[in-house]
Every structure is written in C-alpha cells, then in structure tokens.
mmCIF file of C-alpha atoms in Angstrom:
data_model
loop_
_atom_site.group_PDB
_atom_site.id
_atom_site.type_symbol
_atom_site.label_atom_id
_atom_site.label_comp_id
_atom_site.label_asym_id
_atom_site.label_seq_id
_atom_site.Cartn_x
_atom_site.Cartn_y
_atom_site.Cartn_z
ATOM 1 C CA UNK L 967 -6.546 -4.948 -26.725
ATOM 2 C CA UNK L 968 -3.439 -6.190 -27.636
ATOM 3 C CA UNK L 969 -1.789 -2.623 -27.966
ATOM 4 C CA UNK L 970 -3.135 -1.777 -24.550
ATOM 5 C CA UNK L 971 -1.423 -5.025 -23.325
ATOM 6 C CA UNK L 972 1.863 -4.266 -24.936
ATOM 7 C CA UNK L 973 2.004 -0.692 -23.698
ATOM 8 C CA UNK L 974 0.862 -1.355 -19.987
ATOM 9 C CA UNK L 975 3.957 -4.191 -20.030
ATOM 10 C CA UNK L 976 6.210 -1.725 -21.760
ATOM 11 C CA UNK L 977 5.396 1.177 -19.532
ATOM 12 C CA UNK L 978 5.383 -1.054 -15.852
ATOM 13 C CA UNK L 979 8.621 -2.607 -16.681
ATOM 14 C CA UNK L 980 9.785 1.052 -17.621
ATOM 15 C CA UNK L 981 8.649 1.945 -13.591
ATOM 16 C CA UNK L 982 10.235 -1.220 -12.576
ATOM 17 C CA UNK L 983 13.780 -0.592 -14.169
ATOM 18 C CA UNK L 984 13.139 3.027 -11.998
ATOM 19 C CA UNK L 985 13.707 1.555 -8.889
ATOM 20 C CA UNK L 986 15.968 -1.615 -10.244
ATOM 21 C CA UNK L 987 18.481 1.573 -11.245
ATOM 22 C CA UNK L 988 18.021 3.818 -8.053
ATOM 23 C CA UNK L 989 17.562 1.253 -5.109
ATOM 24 C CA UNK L 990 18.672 3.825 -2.742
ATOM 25 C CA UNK L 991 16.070 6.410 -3.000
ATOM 26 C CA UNK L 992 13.921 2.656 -1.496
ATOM 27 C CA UNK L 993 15.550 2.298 1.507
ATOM 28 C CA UNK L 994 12.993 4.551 3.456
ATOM 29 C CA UNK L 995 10.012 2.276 2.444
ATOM 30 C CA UNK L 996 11.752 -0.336 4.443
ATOM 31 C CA UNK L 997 13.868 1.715 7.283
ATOM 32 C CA UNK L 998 10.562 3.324 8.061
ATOM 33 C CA UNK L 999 7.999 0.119 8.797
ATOM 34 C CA UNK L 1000 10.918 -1.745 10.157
ATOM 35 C CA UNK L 1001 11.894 1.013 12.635
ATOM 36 C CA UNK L 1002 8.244 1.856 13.813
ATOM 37 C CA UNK L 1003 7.936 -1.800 14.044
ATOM 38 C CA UNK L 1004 10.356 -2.539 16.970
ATOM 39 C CA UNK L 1005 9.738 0.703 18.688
ATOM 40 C CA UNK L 1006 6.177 0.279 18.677
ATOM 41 C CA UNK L 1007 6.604 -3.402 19.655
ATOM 42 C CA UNK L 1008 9.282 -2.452 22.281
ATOM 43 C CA UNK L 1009 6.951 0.473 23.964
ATOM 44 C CA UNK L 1010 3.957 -1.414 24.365
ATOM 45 C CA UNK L 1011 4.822 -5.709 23.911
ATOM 46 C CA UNK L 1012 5.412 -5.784 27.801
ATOM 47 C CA UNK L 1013 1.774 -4.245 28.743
ATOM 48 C CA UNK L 1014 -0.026 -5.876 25.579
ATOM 49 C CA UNK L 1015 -1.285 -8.943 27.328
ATOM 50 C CA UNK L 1016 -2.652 -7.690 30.758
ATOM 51 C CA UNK L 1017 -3.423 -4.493 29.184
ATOM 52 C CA UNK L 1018 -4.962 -5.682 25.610
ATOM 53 C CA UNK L 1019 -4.958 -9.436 25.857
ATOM 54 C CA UNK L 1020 -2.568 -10.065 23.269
ATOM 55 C CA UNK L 1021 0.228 -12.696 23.863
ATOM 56 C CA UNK L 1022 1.783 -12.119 20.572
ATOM 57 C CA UNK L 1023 1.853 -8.063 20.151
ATOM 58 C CA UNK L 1024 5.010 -9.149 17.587
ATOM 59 C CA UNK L 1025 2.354 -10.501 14.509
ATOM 60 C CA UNK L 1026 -0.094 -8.158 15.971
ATOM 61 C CA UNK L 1027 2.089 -5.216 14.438
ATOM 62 C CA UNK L 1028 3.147 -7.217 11.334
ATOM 63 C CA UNK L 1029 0.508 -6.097 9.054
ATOM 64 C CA UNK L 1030 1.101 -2.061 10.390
ATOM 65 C CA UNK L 1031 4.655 -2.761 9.153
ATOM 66 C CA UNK L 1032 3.590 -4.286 5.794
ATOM 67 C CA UNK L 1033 1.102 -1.251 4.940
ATOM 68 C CA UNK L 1034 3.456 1.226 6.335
ATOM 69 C CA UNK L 1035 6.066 -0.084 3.901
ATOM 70 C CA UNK L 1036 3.443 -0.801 1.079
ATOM 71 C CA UNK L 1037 1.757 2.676 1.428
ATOM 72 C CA UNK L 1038 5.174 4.164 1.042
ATOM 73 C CA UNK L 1039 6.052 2.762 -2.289
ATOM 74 C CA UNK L 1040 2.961 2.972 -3.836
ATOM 75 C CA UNK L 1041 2.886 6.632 -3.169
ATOM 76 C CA UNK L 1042 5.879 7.480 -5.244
ATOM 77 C CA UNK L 1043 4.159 7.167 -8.665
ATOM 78 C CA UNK L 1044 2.465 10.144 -8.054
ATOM 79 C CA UNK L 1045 5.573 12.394 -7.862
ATOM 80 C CA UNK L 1046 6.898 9.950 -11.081
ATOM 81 C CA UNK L 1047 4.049 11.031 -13.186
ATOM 82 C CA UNK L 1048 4.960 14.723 -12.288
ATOM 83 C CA UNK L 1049 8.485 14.108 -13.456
ATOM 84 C CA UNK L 1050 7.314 12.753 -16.687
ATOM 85 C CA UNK L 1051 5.023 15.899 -17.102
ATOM 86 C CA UNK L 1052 7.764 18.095 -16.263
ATOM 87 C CA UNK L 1053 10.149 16.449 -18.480
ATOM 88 C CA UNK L 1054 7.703 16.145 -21.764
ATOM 89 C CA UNK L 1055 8.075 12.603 -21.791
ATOM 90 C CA UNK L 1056 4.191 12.490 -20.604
ATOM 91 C CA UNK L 1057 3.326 14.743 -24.076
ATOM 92 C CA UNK L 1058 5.137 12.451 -25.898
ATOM 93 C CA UNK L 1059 3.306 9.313 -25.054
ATOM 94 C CA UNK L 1060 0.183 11.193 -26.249
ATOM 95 C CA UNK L 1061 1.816 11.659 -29.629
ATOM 96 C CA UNK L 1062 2.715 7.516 -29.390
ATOM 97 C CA UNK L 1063 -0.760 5.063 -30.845
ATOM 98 C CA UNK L 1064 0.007 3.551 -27.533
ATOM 99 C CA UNK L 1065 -3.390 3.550 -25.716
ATOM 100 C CA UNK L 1066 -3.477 6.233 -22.906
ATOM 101 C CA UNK L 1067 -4.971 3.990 -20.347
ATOM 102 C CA UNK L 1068 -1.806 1.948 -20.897
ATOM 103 C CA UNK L 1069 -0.456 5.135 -18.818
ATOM 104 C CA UNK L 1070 -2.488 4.326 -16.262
ATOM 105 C CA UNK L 1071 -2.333 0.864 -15.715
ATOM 106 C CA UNK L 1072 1.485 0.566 -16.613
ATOM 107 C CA UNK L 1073 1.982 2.383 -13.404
ATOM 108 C CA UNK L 1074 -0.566 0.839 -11.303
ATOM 109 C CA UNK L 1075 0.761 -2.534 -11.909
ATOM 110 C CA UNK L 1076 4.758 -1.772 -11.165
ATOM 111 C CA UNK L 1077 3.524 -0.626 -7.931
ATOM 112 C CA UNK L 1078 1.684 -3.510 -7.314
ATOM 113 C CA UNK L 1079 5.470 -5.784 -8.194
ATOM 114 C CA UNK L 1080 7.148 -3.213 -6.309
ATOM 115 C CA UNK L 1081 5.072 -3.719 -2.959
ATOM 116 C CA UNK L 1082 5.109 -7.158 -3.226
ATOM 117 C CA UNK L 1083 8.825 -6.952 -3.296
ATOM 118 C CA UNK L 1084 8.940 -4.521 -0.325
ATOM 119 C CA UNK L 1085 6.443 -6.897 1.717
ATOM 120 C CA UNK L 1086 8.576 -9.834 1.127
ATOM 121 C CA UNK L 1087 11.682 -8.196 3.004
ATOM 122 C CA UNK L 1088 9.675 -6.868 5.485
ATOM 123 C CA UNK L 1089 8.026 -10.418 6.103
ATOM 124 C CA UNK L 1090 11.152 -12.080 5.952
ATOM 125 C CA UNK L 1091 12.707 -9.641 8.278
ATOM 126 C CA UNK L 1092 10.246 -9.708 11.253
ATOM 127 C CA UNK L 1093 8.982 -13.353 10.516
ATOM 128 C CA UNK L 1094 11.968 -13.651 13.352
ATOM 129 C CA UNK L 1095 10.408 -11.774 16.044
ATOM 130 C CA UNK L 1096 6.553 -12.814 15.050
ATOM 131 C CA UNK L 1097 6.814 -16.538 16.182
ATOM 132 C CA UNK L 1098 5.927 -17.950 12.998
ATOM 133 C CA UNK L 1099 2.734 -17.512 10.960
ATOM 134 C CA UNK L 1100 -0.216 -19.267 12.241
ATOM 135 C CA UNK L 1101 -1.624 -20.166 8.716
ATOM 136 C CA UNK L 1102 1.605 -21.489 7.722
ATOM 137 C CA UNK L 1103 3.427 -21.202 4.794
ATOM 138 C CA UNK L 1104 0.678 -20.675 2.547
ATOM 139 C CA UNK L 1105 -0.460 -17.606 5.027
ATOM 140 C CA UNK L 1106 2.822 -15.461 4.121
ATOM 141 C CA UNK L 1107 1.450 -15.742 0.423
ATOM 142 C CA UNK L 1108 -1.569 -13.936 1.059
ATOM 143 C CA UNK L 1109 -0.075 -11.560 3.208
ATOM 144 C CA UNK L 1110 1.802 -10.592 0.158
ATOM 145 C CA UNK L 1111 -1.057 -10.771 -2.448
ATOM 146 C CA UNK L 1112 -3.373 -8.289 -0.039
ATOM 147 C CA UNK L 1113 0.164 -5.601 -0.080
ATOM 148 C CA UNK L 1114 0.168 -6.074 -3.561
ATOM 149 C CA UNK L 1115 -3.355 -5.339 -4.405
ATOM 150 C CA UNK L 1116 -3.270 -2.898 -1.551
ATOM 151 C CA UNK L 1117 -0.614 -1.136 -3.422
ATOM 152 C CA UNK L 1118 -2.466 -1.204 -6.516
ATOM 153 C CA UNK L 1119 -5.100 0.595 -5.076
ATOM 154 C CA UNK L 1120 -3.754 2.839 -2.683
ATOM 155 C CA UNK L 1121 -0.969 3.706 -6.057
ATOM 156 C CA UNK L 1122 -4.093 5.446 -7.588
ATOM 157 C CA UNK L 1123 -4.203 8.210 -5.499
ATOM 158 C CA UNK L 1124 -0.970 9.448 -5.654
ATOM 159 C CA UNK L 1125 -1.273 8.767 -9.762
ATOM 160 C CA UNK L 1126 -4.610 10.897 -9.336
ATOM 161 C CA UNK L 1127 -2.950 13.755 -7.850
ATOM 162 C CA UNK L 1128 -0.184 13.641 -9.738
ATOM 163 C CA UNK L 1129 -2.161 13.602 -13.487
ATOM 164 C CA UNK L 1130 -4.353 16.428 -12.025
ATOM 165 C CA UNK L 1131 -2.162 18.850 -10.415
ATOM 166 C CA UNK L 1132 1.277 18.234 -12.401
ATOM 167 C CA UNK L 1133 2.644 18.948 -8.614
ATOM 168 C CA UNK L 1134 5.214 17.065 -7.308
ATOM 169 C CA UNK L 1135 4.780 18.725 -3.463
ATOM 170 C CA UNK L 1136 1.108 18.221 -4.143
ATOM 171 C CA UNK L 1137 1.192 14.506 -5.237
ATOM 172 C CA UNK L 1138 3.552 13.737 -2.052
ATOM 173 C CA UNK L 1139 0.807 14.610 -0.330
ATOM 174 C CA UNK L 1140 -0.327 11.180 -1.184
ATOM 175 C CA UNK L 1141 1.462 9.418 1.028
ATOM 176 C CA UNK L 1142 0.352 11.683 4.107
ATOM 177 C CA UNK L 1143 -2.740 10.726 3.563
ATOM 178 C CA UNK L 1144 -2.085 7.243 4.526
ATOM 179 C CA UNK L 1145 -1.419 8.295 8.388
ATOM 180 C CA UNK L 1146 -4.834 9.238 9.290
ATOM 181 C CA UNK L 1147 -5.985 5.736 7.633
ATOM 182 C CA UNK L 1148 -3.835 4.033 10.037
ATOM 183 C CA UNK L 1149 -4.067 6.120 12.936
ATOM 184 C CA UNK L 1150 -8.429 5.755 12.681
ATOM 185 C CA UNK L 1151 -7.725 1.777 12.372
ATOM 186 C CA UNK L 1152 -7.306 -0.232 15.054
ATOM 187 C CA UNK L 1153 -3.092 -0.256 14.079
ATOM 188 C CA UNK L 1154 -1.598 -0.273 17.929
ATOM 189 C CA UNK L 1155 -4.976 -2.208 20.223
ATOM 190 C CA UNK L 1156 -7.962 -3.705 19.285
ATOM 191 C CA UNK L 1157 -11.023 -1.626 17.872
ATOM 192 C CA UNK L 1158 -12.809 -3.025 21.081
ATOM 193 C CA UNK L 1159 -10.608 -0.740 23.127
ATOM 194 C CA UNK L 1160 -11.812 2.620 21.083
ATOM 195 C CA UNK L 1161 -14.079 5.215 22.406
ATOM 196 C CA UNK L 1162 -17.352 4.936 20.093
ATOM 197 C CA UNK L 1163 -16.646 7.943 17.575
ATOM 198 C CA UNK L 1164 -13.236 6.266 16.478
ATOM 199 C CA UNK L 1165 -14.551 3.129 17.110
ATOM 200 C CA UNK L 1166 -16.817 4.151 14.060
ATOM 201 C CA UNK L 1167 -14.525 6.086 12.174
ATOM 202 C CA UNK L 1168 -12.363 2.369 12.213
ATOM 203 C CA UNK L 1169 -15.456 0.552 11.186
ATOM 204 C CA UNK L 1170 -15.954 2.420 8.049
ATOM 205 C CA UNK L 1171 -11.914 2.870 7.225
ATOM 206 C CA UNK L 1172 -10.797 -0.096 4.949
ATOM 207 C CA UNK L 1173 -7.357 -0.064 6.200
ATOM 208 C CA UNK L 1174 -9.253 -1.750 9.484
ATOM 209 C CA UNK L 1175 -10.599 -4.301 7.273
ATOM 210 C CA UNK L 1176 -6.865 -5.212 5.575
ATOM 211 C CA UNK L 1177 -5.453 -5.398 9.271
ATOM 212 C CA UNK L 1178 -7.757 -7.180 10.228
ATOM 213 C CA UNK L 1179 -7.408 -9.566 7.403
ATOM 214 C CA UNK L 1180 -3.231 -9.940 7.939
ATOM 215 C CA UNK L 1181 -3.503 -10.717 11.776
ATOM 216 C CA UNK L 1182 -6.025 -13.152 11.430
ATOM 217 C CA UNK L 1183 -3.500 -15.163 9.223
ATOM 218 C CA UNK L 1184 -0.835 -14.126 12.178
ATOM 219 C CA UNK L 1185 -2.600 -14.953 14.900
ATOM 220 C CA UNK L 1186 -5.496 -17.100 14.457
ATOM 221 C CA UNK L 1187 -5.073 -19.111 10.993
ATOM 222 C CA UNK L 1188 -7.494 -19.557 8.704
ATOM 223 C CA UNK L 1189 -11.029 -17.333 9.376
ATOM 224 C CA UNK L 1190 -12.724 -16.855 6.340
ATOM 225 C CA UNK L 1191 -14.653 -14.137 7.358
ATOM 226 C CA UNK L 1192 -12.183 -11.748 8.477
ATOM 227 C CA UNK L 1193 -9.973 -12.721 4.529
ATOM 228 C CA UNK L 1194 -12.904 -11.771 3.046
ATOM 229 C CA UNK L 1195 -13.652 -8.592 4.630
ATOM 230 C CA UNK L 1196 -9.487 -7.686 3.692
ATOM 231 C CA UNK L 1197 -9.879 -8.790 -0.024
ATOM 232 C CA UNK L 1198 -13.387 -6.963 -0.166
ATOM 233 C CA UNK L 1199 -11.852 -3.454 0.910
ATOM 234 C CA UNK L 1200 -8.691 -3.639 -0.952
ATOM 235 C CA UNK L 1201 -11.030 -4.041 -4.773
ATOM 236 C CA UNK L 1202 -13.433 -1.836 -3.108
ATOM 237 C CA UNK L 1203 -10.791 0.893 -2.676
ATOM 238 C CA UNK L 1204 -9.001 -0.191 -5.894
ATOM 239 C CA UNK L 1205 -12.205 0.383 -7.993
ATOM 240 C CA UNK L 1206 -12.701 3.986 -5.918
ATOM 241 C CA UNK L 1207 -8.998 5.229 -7.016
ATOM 242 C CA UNK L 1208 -8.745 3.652 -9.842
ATOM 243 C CA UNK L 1209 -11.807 5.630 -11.348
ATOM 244 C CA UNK L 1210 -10.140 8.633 -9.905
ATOM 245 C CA UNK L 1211 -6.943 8.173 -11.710
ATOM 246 C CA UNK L 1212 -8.986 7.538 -14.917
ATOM 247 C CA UNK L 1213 -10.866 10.728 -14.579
ATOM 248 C CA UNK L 1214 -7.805 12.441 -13.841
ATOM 249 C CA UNK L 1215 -6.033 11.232 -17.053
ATOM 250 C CA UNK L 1216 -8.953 12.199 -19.222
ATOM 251 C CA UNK L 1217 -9.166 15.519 -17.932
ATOM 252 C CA UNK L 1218 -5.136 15.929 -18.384
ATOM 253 C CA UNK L 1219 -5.132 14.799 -21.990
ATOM 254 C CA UNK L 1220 -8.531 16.270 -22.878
#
C-alpha cells in the first residue's frame, strides 16, 4: 500500500509539473468554455425568459462552461499516455517495483487537480456576469469538487483509449466524445422543452444529472435532491471508466 501511495504521488505530480512547464498548450481549455459561454449567452439571454422562463440564462450556462473546460483537460491524458508509450518511458515503469496501478491512478488524480484549477478561473471569470451564486460562498466549492471528480472520471476514458490503442489520433478522440454528452443534455433549455426521444436520451445521460446539480447551486440554492443526483452520476461514471482504464492497463502490460 504504501508503494502504491508513493508512486501514484510521484507519478500525478510528474502530470502536474506537465502542464506547470507548458501552460500554453492550456489556454484552449479555457478560451474554449469561456468563448462558447458569452456567445451562447449573447444568442439566446434576450429570448431565455419569455421563451424558456429563465431570468438568469448567465448561471444557467455556468455549469456548460465548467464541463466544457473540465472535459477538455481531462481528455489530454489520453494522448500523454501515448507519448509515454511512444517514448519508452511507459516500458520503463514496468521494469520500476512501482505498482502498475500507480500508472493509473497517478494520472487520474492530476487530472482531477488540474480541473479543479481550470474550474476555478472559469468560476472566477464569469462569477461577473452570473449575478452571484445562490448557495453562496460555500456553493462555488462544490461546483469545483463535482469538476474535479467529473474530471476524474471522464480522465478515464481518454487513459482507456490511450493504454489500449497506443494512438495518439485515436485517444483524442476522447474528448469528441464529450459533445454528444452535452448536446443529449439539457446544456442550452430545460429538458422540459425536448421532444420525448431526447428528452430520454437526457434522462439516461449523466452529464444531465451534473448540470443539473451545478445550476441548482446557481439558481436555486440548496436542493438536496438535485446534489445528489450530480454526485451519484459523477462516481457512477467514475467507477464505469475507471474499470475500463484498469482493464486496459492489464491487457497493455499483460
């Protein structure tokens, strides 16, 4: 245990220096949320009332922003793991007593830091344009926790990709993935509004579930229902690819 805690902090502050070296190749995971942010908010913020009945269509998008920007980041450690393939360093750590599930985790949990630093900018960005959060303080914190575990989780499929195929084009394909999750969630008008196929289709996509949790702490404060719906579909899809990446690791280094 105490080797597999040693190599999981060795290896996620390895990932973590990554990006504290090469900040630039992280300015799309902000540029992008932040820019589909005010042009969503500036096509539809006039019509959102009559149209949707929401008053405050600037915390409505908030949480599209935050898993835009979270999805982003997390996606990269699939084409890391590629590199390290590519470059032997991968082989290497199998020759190391370092537990190989440390390889795993090591990278699961720098993504998780990583989005959490991502959906602190973004917060602190558009928390001028949102009219405040209506939990408070204390809601901005839990906005961040559910990006960081959302990173965690959604950081396992790009990791799965990348262990199986040794593809970098192939794990990019991890992040493209995210788009249909947030374009079958209820990302620009309420569920409500959906025809009754994608209606469905949002009902069973946990993306839904994690919106829905962020803009309750936006918009409505504290509704326990709706937090635990978010946290239950973040570990629900953290325990689905995290047993992917697993799988794909054993098969790689069997």
């Amino acid at each position: 245990m105490t080797a597999l805690v040693i190599g999981t902090y060795q290896l996620a502050w390895r990932a973590v220096r990554e990006t504290i070296r090469q900040p630039g190749v992280e300015v799309g995971n902000l540029f992008i949320p932040l820019f589909f942010f005010f042009v969503t908010v500036g096509a539809i913020s006039n019509i959102a009332a009559p149209a949707l009945g929401i008053e405050n269509y600037e915390a409505f998008q908030l949480p599209v922003a935050v898993t835009q920007g979270v999805a982003g980041a997390a996606a990269i450690s699939g084409v890391a793991i590629v590199k390290d393939i590519e470059s032997g360093y991968f082989d290497k750590l199998l020759l190391t007593p370092m537990p190989r599930l440390a390889i795993v985790l090591g990278r699961l949990i720098a993504d998780g830091i990583r989005c959490m630093a991502f959906t602190s900018i973004i917060v602190a960005a558009l928390s001028f344009f949102t009219a405040g959060m209506a939990a408070g303080p204390l809601g901005y914190v839990v906005v961040i926790a559910l990006a960081r575990l959302f990173g965690v989780a959604y950081s396992g499929i790009g990791v799965t990709i990348g262990l199986r195929t040794g593809n970098a084009q192939a794990a990019q394909a991890g992040f493209l993935i995210f788009f249909p999750l947030l374009f079958l969630s209820p990302a620009f008008a309420p569920k409500e509004f959906f025809d009754p196929w994608m209606e469905f289709l949002a009902s069973v996509n946990p993306v839904t579930y994690l919106l829905e949790g962020m803009r309750t702490l936006a918009l409505d404060g504290w509704e326990w229902d709706n937090l635990a719906g978010a946290f239950a579909s973040v570990f629900g899809l953290g325990a689905v690819t995290a047993t992917l990446a697993l799988w794909a690791l054993r098969t790689r280094t069997a």
